[in-house]
Amino acid sequence: MEQHEKFMRLALAEAEEALEAGDFPVGCVLVDNGKALARGRRKNSSGPRANELDHAEVITLRELLRKNPQYDLAGVTAYSTMEPCLMCYTTLLLSGIRRFVWAYEDIMGGGANLPLDRLSQLYASMRVECVPGMLRPQSLALFQEFFRRYSYWADSPLAVYTLEQTLAR
């Protein structure tokens, strides 16, 4: 658990940068053999370049593969301040990543609930390890601050759920 906390704190630092830039506070760190290989944060969740492709996990994966295109991702753990969405989860799965650690649950679009064993052969044989809730209170605080400041996903079930949560430290 100590290792998980260490790397989640790095992801939280990325999420804080995203929040200060006005973006959804998701940070991601890809780790192998006790070493952070790449870090990233959500970008372009608002403004003139707004899009739904620049998620922290995708940006971080691209950074890792830019630096080392042949890296074997089978041993990599993805740390994220929010449960990866369906797009990010399947992108990481198809890239070979099978371990996920996240802080805050995505009640609207989290991918970890995907019933892999009920999907096509490509996914059905995948065995995935998930560790939810790592440093959840710290991540929750960032998401609450985000929903108080910005309009991205305002009034969504996620925003309502997040703002109703009691911050326990």
mmCIF file of C-alpha atoms in Angstrom:
data_model
loop_
_atom_site.group_PDB
_atom_site.id
_atom_site.type_symbol
_atom_site.label_atom_id
_atom_site.label_comp_id
_atom_site.label_asym_id
_atom_site.label_seq_id
_atom_site.Cartn_x
_atom_site.Cartn_y
_atom_site.Cartn_z
ATOM 1 C CA MET A 1 0.000 0.000 0.000
ATOM 2 C CA GLU A 2 2.893 2.368 0.672
ATOM 3 C CA GLN A 3 3.983 2.073 -2.963
ATOM 4 C CA HIS A 4 0.422 2.761 -4.127
ATOM 5 C CA GLU A 5 0.247 5.899 -1.978
ATOM 6 C CA LYS A 6 3.591 7.146 -3.301
ATOM 7 C CA PHE A 7 2.515 6.947 -6.929
ATOM 8 C CA MET A 8 -1.018 8.162 -6.282
ATOM 9 C CA ARG A 9 0.502 11.299 -4.742
ATOM 10 C CA LEU A 10 2.297 11.886 -8.059
ATOM 11 C CA ALA A 11 -1.010 11.463 -9.893
ATOM 12 C CA LEU A 12 -2.650 13.891 -7.443
ATOM 13 C CA ALA A 13 0.066 16.463 -8.195
ATOM 14 C CA GLU A 14 -0.780 16.162 -11.897
ATOM 15 C CA ALA A 15 -4.480 16.524 -11.062
ATOM 16 C CA GLU A 16 -3.776 19.685 -9.054
ATOM 17 C CA GLU A 17 -2.021 21.157 -12.092
ATOM 18 C CA ALA A 18 -5.028 20.271 -14.240
ATOM 19 C CA LEU A 19 -7.373 21.935 -11.750
ATOM 20 C CA GLU A 20 -5.292 25.115 -11.677
ATOM 21 C CA ALA A 21 -5.368 25.183 -15.487
ATOM 22 C CA GLY A 22 -9.170 24.897 -15.416
ATOM 23 C CA ASP A 23 -9.226 21.288 -16.517
ATOM 24 C CA PHE A 24 -10.924 18.258 -15.005
ATOM 25 C CA PRO A 25 -8.593 17.177 -12.151
ATOM 26 C CA VAL A 26 -7.460 13.820 -13.426
ATOM 27 C CA GLY A 27 -3.804 12.926 -13.176
ATOM 28 C CA CYS A 28 -2.176 9.689 -14.250
ATOM 29 C CA VAL A 29 1.154 7.980 -13.642
ATOM 30 C CA LEU A 30 2.344 4.812 -15.381
ATOM 31 C CA VAL A 31 4.673 2.758 -13.186
ATOM 32 C CA ASP A 32 6.835 -0.316 -13.686
ATOM 33 C CA ASN A 33 9.330 -1.912 -11.299
ATOM 34 C CA GLY A 34 8.863 0.841 -8.729
ATOM 35 C CA LYS A 35 9.655 3.601 -11.225
ATOM 36 C CA ALA A 36 7.336 6.255 -12.651
ATOM 37 C CA LEU A 37 7.755 5.957 -16.414
ATOM 38 C CA ALA A 38 5.395 8.740 -17.502
ATOM 39 C CA ARG A 39 3.064 11.296 -15.929
ATOM 40 C CA GLY A 40 0.196 13.264 -17.404
ATOM 41 C CA ARG A 41 -2.963 15.192 -16.699
ATOM 42 C CA ARG A 42 -6.297 15.954 -18.329
ATOM 43 C CA LYS A 43 -6.124 18.758 -20.864
ATOM 44 C CA ASN A 44 -8.597 20.650 -23.023
ATOM 45 C CA SER A 45 -11.723 19.896 -21.034
ATOM 46 C CA SER A 46 -12.844 23.462 -21.784
ATOM 47 C CA GLY A 47 -11.910 26.429 -23.916
ATOM 48 C CA PRO A 48 -11.376 26.726 -27.659
ATOM 49 C CA ARG A 49 -9.558 23.370 -27.933
ATOM 50 C CA ALA A 50 -12.084 21.439 -25.815
ATOM 51 C CA ASN A 51 -12.324 17.766 -26.698
ATOM 52 C CA GLU A 52 -12.911 14.372 -25.134
ATOM 53 C CA LEU A 53 -9.687 12.785 -26.358
ATOM 54 C CA ASP A 54 -7.141 14.515 -24.132
ATOM 55 C CA HIS A 55 -7.750 12.374 -21.057
ATOM 56 C CA ALA A 56 -4.916 11.967 -18.570
ATOM 57 C CA GLU A 57 -4.490 8.241 -19.219
ATOM 58 C CA VAL A 58 -4.273 8.642 -22.999
ATOM 59 C CA ILE A 59 -1.864 11.574 -22.725
ATOM 60 C CA THR A 60 0.319 9.629 -20.284
ATOM 61 C CA LEU A 61 0.343 6.497 -22.441
ATOM 62 C CA ARG A 62 1.285 8.570 -25.477
ATOM 63 C CA GLU A 63 4.134 10.167 -23.512
ATOM 64 C CA LEU A 64 5.491 6.773 -22.463
ATOM 65 C CA LEU A 65 5.265 5.379 -25.993
ATOM 66 C CA ARG A 66 6.811 8.537 -27.466
ATOM 67 C CA LYS A 67 9.848 8.074 -25.216
ATOM 68 C CA ASN A 68 10.001 4.295 -25.616
ATOM 69 C CA PRO A 69 7.810 2.930 -28.426
ATOM 70 C CA GLN A 70 8.739 -0.709 -27.823
ATOM 71 C CA TYR A 71 8.152 -0.722 -24.058
ATOM 72 C CA ASP A 72 6.488 -3.924 -22.813
ATOM 73 C CA LEU A 73 3.442 -2.639 -20.918
ATOM 74 C CA ALA A 74 2.559 -6.020 -19.369
ATOM 75 C CA GLY A 75 4.159 -5.077 -16.033
ATOM 76 C CA VAL A 76 2.883 -1.501 -15.924
ATOM 77 C CA THR A 77 0.432 -0.244 -13.315
ATOM 78 C CA ALA A 78 -1.779 2.736 -14.147
ATOM 79 C CA TYR A 79 -2.412 5.157 -11.274
ATOM 80 C CA SER A 80 -5.219 7.638 -11.817
ATOM 81 C CA THR A 81 -7.016 10.126 -9.595
ATOM 82 C CA MET A 82 -10.306 8.920 -11.066
ATOM 83 C CA GLU A 83 -11.379 5.497 -12.200
ATOM 84 C CA PRO A 84 -10.502 5.401 -15.904
ATOM 85 C CA CYS A 85 -13.446 5.976 -18.207
ATOM 86 C CA LEU A 86 -14.461 3.292 -20.667
ATOM 87 C CA MET A 87 -12.319 4.822 -23.446
ATOM 88 C CA CYS A 88 -9.190 5.034 -21.293
ATOM 89 C CA TYR A 89 -9.716 1.682 -19.614
ATOM 90 C CA THR A 90 -10.028 -0.220 -22.880
ATOM 91 C CA THR A 91 -7.159 1.732 -24.462
ATOM 92 C CA LEU A 92 -4.885 0.747 -21.579
ATOM 93 C CA LEU A 93 -6.156 -2.850 -21.658
ATOM 94 C CA LEU A 94 -5.529 -3.185 -25.390
ATOM 95 C CA SER A 95 -2.053 -1.743 -24.824
ATOM 96 C CA GLY A 96 -1.278 -4.545 -22.360
ATOM 97 C CA ILE A 97 -1.820 -2.881 -18.980
ATOM 98 C CA ARG A 98 -3.668 -5.091 -16.500
ATOM 99 C CA ARG A 99 -3.224 -3.290 -13.147
ATOM 100 C CA PHE A 100 -5.190 -0.183 -12.234
ATOM 101 C CA VAL A 101 -5.123 1.889 -9.065
ATOM 102 C CA TRP A 102 -7.473 4.834 -8.750
ATOM 103 C CA ALA A 103 -8.559 7.286 -6.097
ATOM 104 C CA TYR A 104 -12.102 8.368 -6.909
ATOM 105 C CA GLU A 105 -14.873 6.311 -8.494
ATOM 106 C CA ASP A 106 -16.421 7.464 -11.758
ATOM 107 C CA ILE A 107 -20.096 6.764 -11.166
ATOM 108 C CA MET A 108 -21.026 7.975 -14.660
ATOM 109 C CA GLY A 109 -18.519 6.346 -16.947
ATOM 110 C CA GLY A 110 -16.002 4.237 -15.073
ATOM 111 C CA GLY A 111 -14.626 1.440 -17.189
ATOM 112 C CA ALA A 112 -13.702 -0.977 -14.404
ATOM 113 C CA ASN A 113 -17.269 -2.278 -14.288
ATOM 114 C CA LEU A 114 -16.950 -3.552 -17.834
ATOM 115 C CA PRO A 115 -17.786 -7.294 -17.718
ATOM 116 C CA LEU A 116 -14.761 -8.453 -19.702
ATOM 117 C CA ASP A 117 -15.701 -12.129 -19.391
ATOM 118 C CA ARG A 118 -18.976 -11.424 -21.212
ATOM 119 C CA LEU A 119 -17.361 -9.658 -24.154
ATOM 120 C CA SER A 120 -15.703 -10.988 -27.275
ATOM 121 C CA GLN A 121 -12.691 -13.288 -27.124
ATOM 122 C CA LEU A 122 -10.261 -10.378 -27.249
ATOM 123 C CA TYR A 123 -11.410 -9.163 -23.821
ATOM 124 C CA ALA A 124 -12.865 -12.320 -22.279
ATOM 125 C CA SER A 125 -9.498 -13.866 -21.404
ATOM 126 C CA MET A 126 -8.051 -10.714 -19.811
ATOM 127 C CA ARG A 127 -7.358 -10.880 -16.080
ATOM 128 C CA VAL A 128 -7.293 -7.456 -14.480
ATOM 129 C CA GLU A 129 -6.303 -6.264 -11.014
ATOM 130 C CA CYS A 130 -8.051 -3.154 -9.685
ATOM 131 C CA VAL A 131 -7.359 -1.215 -6.492
ATOM 132 C CA PRO A 132 -10.031 1.467 -5.947
ATOM 133 C CA GLY A 133 -10.133 4.219 -3.338
ATOM 134 C CA MET A 134 -6.400 4.906 -2.940
ATOM 135 C CA LEU A 135 -6.167 8.382 -1.348
ATOM 136 C CA ARG A 136 -9.833 8.928 -2.221
ATOM 137 C CA PRO A 137 -10.359 11.888 0.183
ATOM 138 C CA GLN A 138 -7.577 13.889 -1.475
ATOM 139 C CA SER A 139 -8.954 13.231 -4.933
ATOM 140 C CA LEU A 140 -12.521 13.914 -3.830
ATOM 141 C CA ALA A 141 -11.425 17.331 -2.544
ATOM 142 C CA LEU A 142 -10.016 18.202 -5.983
ATOM 143 C CA PHE A 143 -13.194 17.126 -7.773
ATOM 144 C CA GLN A 144 -15.366 19.052 -5.334
ATOM 145 C CA GLU A 145 -13.281 22.170 -5.903
ATOM 146 C CA PHE A 146 -13.510 21.667 -9.649
ATOM 147 C CA PHE A 147 -17.301 21.359 -9.637
ATOM 148 C CA ARG A 148 -17.580 24.485 -7.480
ATOM 149 C CA ARG A 149 -15.409 26.519 -9.879
ATOM 150 C CA TYR A 150 -16.124 25.263 -13.387
ATOM 151 C CA SER A 151 -19.042 24.286 -15.611
ATOM 152 C CA TYR A 152 -17.594 21.128 -17.220
ATOM 153 C CA TRP A 153 -20.075 18.321 -16.454
ATOM 154 C CA ALA A 154 -22.014 20.730 -14.208
ATOM 155 C CA ASP A 155 -25.312 19.251 -13.009
ATOM 156 C CA SER A 156 -24.254 15.804 -14.216
ATOM 157 C CA PRO A 157 -24.848 12.800 -11.960
ATOM 158 C CA LEU A 158 -21.103 12.825 -11.244
ATOM 159 C CA ALA A 159 -21.131 16.479 -10.171
ATOM 160 C CA VAL A 160 -24.185 16.001 -7.956
ATOM 161 C CA TYR A 161 -22.741 12.827 -6.404
ATOM 162 C CA THR A 162 -19.349 14.466 -5.836
ATOM 163 C CA LEU A 163 -20.728 17.587 -4.209
ATOM 164 C CA GLU A 164 -22.921 15.491 -1.903
ATOM 165 C CA GLN A 165 -19.942 13.521 -0.564
ATOM 166 C CA THR A 166 -18.637 14.308 2.911
ATOM 167 C CA LEU A 167 -14.961 15.034 2.937
ATOM 168 C CA ALA A 168 -13.444 12.765 5.588
ATOM 169 C CA ARG A 169 -9.691 12.882 6.112
#
